[in-house]
Short mmCIF file of C-alpha atoms in Angstrom, two decimals:
data_model
loop_
_atom_site.label_atom_id
_atom_site.label_comp_id
_atom_site.label_asym_id
_atom_site.label_seq_id
_atom_site.Cartn_x
_atom_site.Cartn_y
_atom_site.Cartn_z
CA GLN A 1 0.00 0.00 0.00
CA GLN A 2 1.57 3.24 -1.13
CA GLN A 3 0.61 5.82 1.44
CA VAL A 4 2.58 8.71 -0.05
CA LYS A 5 2.33 9.37 -3.78
CA GLN A 6 4.95 11.58 -5.41
CA SER A 7 5.12 13.19 -8.83
CA PRO A 8 6.72 13.70 -11.23
CA GLN A 9 9.15 10.81 -11.40
CA SER A 10 11.69 13.03 -13.16
CA LEU A 11 11.94 16.73 -13.81
CA ILE A 12 14.19 18.90 -15.94
CA VAL A 13 14.33 22.61 -15.18
CA GLN A 14 16.43 25.38 -16.59
CA LYS A 15 18.84 27.20 -14.33
CA GLY A 16 17.05 30.03 -12.58
CA GLY A 17 13.64 28.43 -12.98
CA ILE A 18 11.24 27.08 -10.37
CA SER A 19 11.20 23.36 -9.62
CA ILE A 20 7.96 21.96 -8.22
CA ILE A 21 7.47 18.48 -6.81
CA ASN A 22 4.14 17.27 -5.50
CA CYS A 23 3.10 14.69 -2.94
CA ALA A 24 -0.21 13.38 -1.67
CA TYR A 25 -0.89 11.26 1.38
CA GLU A 26 -3.73 9.10 2.58
CA ASN A 27 -3.21 8.58 6.29
CA THR A 28 -4.80 11.42 8.26
CA ALA A 29 -2.70 10.45 11.29
CA PHE A 30 0.42 11.81 9.59
CA ASP A 31 1.61 14.98 11.32
CA TYR A 32 5.14 15.55 10.10
CA PHE A 33 6.12 16.00 6.46
CA PRO A 34 9.82 16.23 5.61
CA TRP A 35 11.59 16.45 2.29
CA TYR A 36 14.87 14.63 1.81
CA GLN A 37 17.55 15.30 -0.78
CA GLN A 38 19.81 12.54 -2.06
CA PHE A 39 22.93 12.86 -4.18
CA PRO A 40 24.38 9.84 -6.04
CA GLY A 41 26.28 7.52 -3.74
CA LYS A 42 25.03 9.26 -0.61
CA GLY A 43 22.27 8.70 1.87
CA PRO A 44 19.21 10.97 1.93
CA ALA A 45 19.56 14.14 3.99
CA LEU A 46 16.82 16.27 5.49
CA LEU A 47 16.18 19.39 3.43
CA ILE A 48 13.11 20.99 5.00
CA ALA A 49 10.07 19.81 6.96
CA ILE A 50 6.62 21.05 7.90
CA ARG A 51 3.90 20.24 10.40
CA PRO A 52 0.21 20.64 9.49
CA ASP A 53 -0.39 23.63 11.76
CA VAL A 54 1.07 25.92 9.06
CA SER A 55 0.36 26.12 5.34
CA GLU A 56 3.81 27.17 4.22
CA LYS A 57 7.41 27.02 5.35
CA LYS A 58 10.31 28.72 3.65
CA GLU A 59 14.03 28.18 4.11
CA GLY A 60 16.15 30.09 1.66
CA ARG A 61 15.23 29.03 -1.87
CA PHE A 62 13.20 26.04 -0.63
CA THR A 63 9.50 26.30 0.26
CA ILE A 64 7.00 23.68 1.36
CA SER A 65 3.34 24.37 0.66
CA PHE A 66 0.86 22.29 2.64
CA ASN A 67 -2.86 21.76 2.00
CA LYS A 68 -4.34 19.79 4.87
CA SER A 69 -7.85 19.49 3.44
CA ALA A 70 -6.54 18.11 0.16
CA LYS A 71 -3.90 16.01 1.91
CA GLN A 72 -1.24 17.36 -0.40
CA PHE A 73 2.10 19.06 0.01
CA SER A 74 4.68 20.30 -2.41
CA LEU A 75 8.29 21.43 -2.60
CA HIS A 76 9.18 24.55 -4.54
CA ILE A 77 12.80 25.34 -5.37
CA MET A 78 13.21 28.92 -6.47
CA ASP A 79 16.08 30.07 -8.69
CA SER A 80 17.06 26.44 -9.31
CA GLN A 81 20.80 25.83 -9.62
CA PRO A 82 22.82 22.97 -11.14
CA GLY A 83 23.88 22.03 -7.62
CA ASP A 84 20.25 21.28 -6.84
CA SER A 85 20.35 18.33 -9.27
CA ALA A 86 19.55 15.37 -7.06
CA THR A 87 16.76 12.98 -6.16
CA TYR A 88 14.12 14.42 -3.84
CA PHE A 89 11.89 12.36 -1.60
CA CYS A 90 8.84 13.51 0.27
CA ALA A 91 7.95 11.61 3.40
CA ALA A 92 5.36 11.48 6.14
CA MET A 93 5.29 10.39 9.76
CA GLY A 94 2.68 10.20 12.46
CA GLY A 95 0.23 8.06 14.34
CA GLY A 96 2.41 7.82 17.41
CA ASN A 97 5.41 6.13 15.85
CA GLU A 98 8.63 7.20 14.17
CA LYS A 99 8.16 5.38 10.87
CA LEU A 100 8.95 7.57 7.89
CA THR A 101 6.92 6.60 4.83
CA PHE A 102 8.68 7.84 1.71
CA GLY A 103 7.37 8.80 -1.68
CA THR A 104 8.92 7.18 -4.73
CA GLY A 105 11.32 10.03 -5.43
CA THR A 106 11.81 12.67 -8.12
CA ARG A 107 15.03 12.90 -10.06
CA LEU A 108 15.63 16.61 -10.64
CA THR A 109 18.06 17.84 -13.28
CA ILE A 110 18.88 21.52 -13.61
CA ILE A 111 20.26 22.42 -17.02
CA PRO A 112 22.26 25.56 -17.85
CA ASP B 1 30.31 13.47 15.32
CA ALA B 2 31.14 11.36 12.26
CA GLY B 3 27.51 10.69 11.54
CA VAL B 4 25.93 7.29 10.99
CA ILE B 5 28.61 4.83 9.98
CA GLN B 6 27.82 1.79 7.86
CA SER B 7 30.06 -1.05 6.79
CA PRO B 8 30.92 -2.37 4.37
CA ARG B 9 30.22 0.25 1.67
CA HIS B 10 30.05 -2.42 -0.98
CA GLU B 11 29.41 -6.14 -0.73
CA VAL B 12 29.37 -8.69 -3.52
CA THR B 13 28.38 -12.19 -2.54
CA GLU B 14 27.21 -15.39 -4.10
CA MET B 15 23.64 -16.57 -3.84
CA GLY B 16 23.12 -18.68 -0.76
CA GLN B 17 25.82 -17.00 1.29
CA GLU B 18 25.20 -15.17 4.55
CA VAL B 19 25.57 -11.39 4.49
CA THR B 20 25.92 -9.13 7.52
CA LEU B 21 25.58 -5.38 7.29
CA ARG B 22 26.69 -3.19 10.17
CA CYS B 23 25.68 0.18 11.50
CA LYS B 24 26.94 2.56 14.16
CA PRO B 25 24.33 5.22 14.92
CA ILE B 26 25.05 8.75 16.06
CA SER B 27 25.90 8.81 19.74
CA GLY B 28 22.94 9.77 21.89
CA HIS B 29 20.32 8.90 19.30
CA ASN B 30 17.54 6.70 20.62
CA SER B 31 16.06 5.38 17.39
CA LEU B 32 17.65 3.35 14.61
CA PHE B 33 16.18 2.44 11.26
CA TRP B 34 17.13 0.04 8.46
CA TYR B 35 15.94 0.96 4.95
CA ARG B 36 16.34 -0.75 1.60
CA GLN B 37 16.48 1.26 -1.63
CA THR B 38 15.81 -0.16 -5.09
CA MET B 39 14.82 1.40 -8.36
CA MET B 40 11.57 -0.54 -8.41
CA ARG B 41 10.39 -0.05 -4.83
CA GLY B 42 12.16 3.13 -3.72
CA LEU B 43 13.00 3.53 -0.02
CA GLU B 44 11.39 0.86 2.15
CA LEU B 45 11.58 0.73 5.92
CA LEU B 46 12.62 -2.76 7.00
CA ILE B 47 12.74 -2.38 10.76
CA TYR B 48 13.22 0.22 13.45
CA PHE B 49 14.48 0.11 17.00
CA ASN B 50 13.87 2.46 19.89
CA ASN B 51 16.22 2.23 22.86
CA ASN B 52 17.63 -0.99 21.34
CA VAL B 53 14.20 -2.66 21.25
CA PRO B 54 12.63 -3.61 17.90
CA ILE B 55 9.44 -1.61 17.56
CA ASP B 56 8.25 -2.42 14.07
CA ASP B 57 9.63 -5.14 11.82
CA SER B 58 6.66 -5.34 9.49
CA GLY B 59 8.84 -4.32 6.57
CA MET B 60 11.24 -7.23 6.90
CA PRO B 61 10.64 -9.18 3.68
CA GLU B 62 10.88 -12.70 5.02
CA ASP B 63 12.55 -14.97 7.53
CA ARG B 64 15.83 -14.77 5.67
CA PHE B 65 16.23 -11.26 7.08
CA SER B 66 17.03 -10.58 10.71
CA ALA B 67 18.21 -7.50 12.61
CA LYS B 68 19.71 -7.02 16.02
CA MET B 69 20.72 -4.11 18.18
CA PRO B 70 22.74 -5.51 21.09
CA ASN B 71 23.60 -2.05 22.42
CA ALA B 72 23.01 1.64 21.73
CA SER B 73 26.03 1.96 19.46
CA PHE B 74 25.71 -1.01 17.13
CA SER B 75 23.20 -2.79 14.92
CA THR B 76 23.37 -5.53 12.32
CA LEU B 77 21.15 -6.61 9.46
CA LYS B 78 21.70 -10.19 8.39
CA ILE B 79 20.47 -11.97 5.28
CA GLN B 80 20.76 -15.73 5.23
CA PRO B 81 20.69 -17.21 2.67
CA SER B 82 21.06 -14.31 0.28
CA GLU B 83 19.30 -14.24 -3.09
CA PRO B 84 19.85 -12.10 -6.22
CA ARG B 85 16.61 -10.20 -5.53
CA ASP B 86 18.16 -8.92 -2.30
CA SER B 87 20.52 -6.79 -4.36
CA ALA B 88 19.91 -3.19 -3.28
CA VAL B 89 21.38 -0.33 -1.31
CA TYR B 90 20.74 -0.75 2.40
CA PHE B 91 20.68 2.36 4.56
CA CYS B 92 20.87 2.71 8.28
CA ALA B 93 19.52 5.88 9.87
CA SER B 94 19.27 7.18 13.41
CA SER B 95 17.28 9.92 15.08
CA PRO B 96 17.35 11.55 18.50
CA GLY B 97 13.79 10.43 19.17
CA HIS B 98 11.35 12.17 21.50
CA SER B 99 10.24 15.42 19.84
CA ASN B 100 13.16 15.58 17.40
CA THR B 101 12.20 13.50 14.41
CA GLU B 102 15.02 14.23 11.96
CA ALA B 103 16.52 11.00 10.66
CA PHE B 104 20.22 11.03 9.78
CA PHE B 105 21.21 8.50 7.14
CA GLY B 106 24.47 6.67 6.66
CA GLN B 107 26.13 6.39 3.27
CA GLY B 108 24.61 2.98 2.65
CA THR B 109 25.84 -0.47 1.77
CA ARG B 110 25.48 -1.49 -1.85
CA LEU B 111 24.78 -5.22 -1.87
CA THR B 112 25.09 -7.30 -5.00
CA VAL B 113 24.12 -10.96 -4.87
CA VAL B 114 25.26 -12.93 -7.89
#
């Protein structure tokens, strides 16, 4: 059962553009929604996270938008740079345990 | 802190052999997780421990897989006997637990079963 659906599977954006990755969840017990960034040969690393008491969180060029009623959240990368090329995973946690359920990942490529 | 340390980084083994993956979590972290990453299935949680106790092993694929955490600074994931379909990257992660939920991942072990 896939509890967190992520799209698109891959994304190509020009340098300076906006990259947008979307996720949807099913379990209403989820109360923590992080995004992880993974470079080739490395483990995922936390990029930014949000809890459902706010609709948006911004850290530098990275913004999470959260829609609790629609059970959707998205990552926006402003002014995308070649160094942002990586695989991005959304995830969700909640229901009284520490299990992170990951989306299937988005391979982002920023082209000059 | 050196972060989560996994060994070996790469493992190639023959089908039927026993494989043991090792993990040293970040000191002071209370929770430890084992994940498997494949192209087909993405990142799957296999098992997680809290204070060295297995809390949820529902992701362990079958009896060939077992995990232990004998103390707060060491965990193993064992596959016996290994099969080609076990080929994947296995990640260990740890988190402080309590109200801090950030999981810190190791660099992973790339397992190839031939």
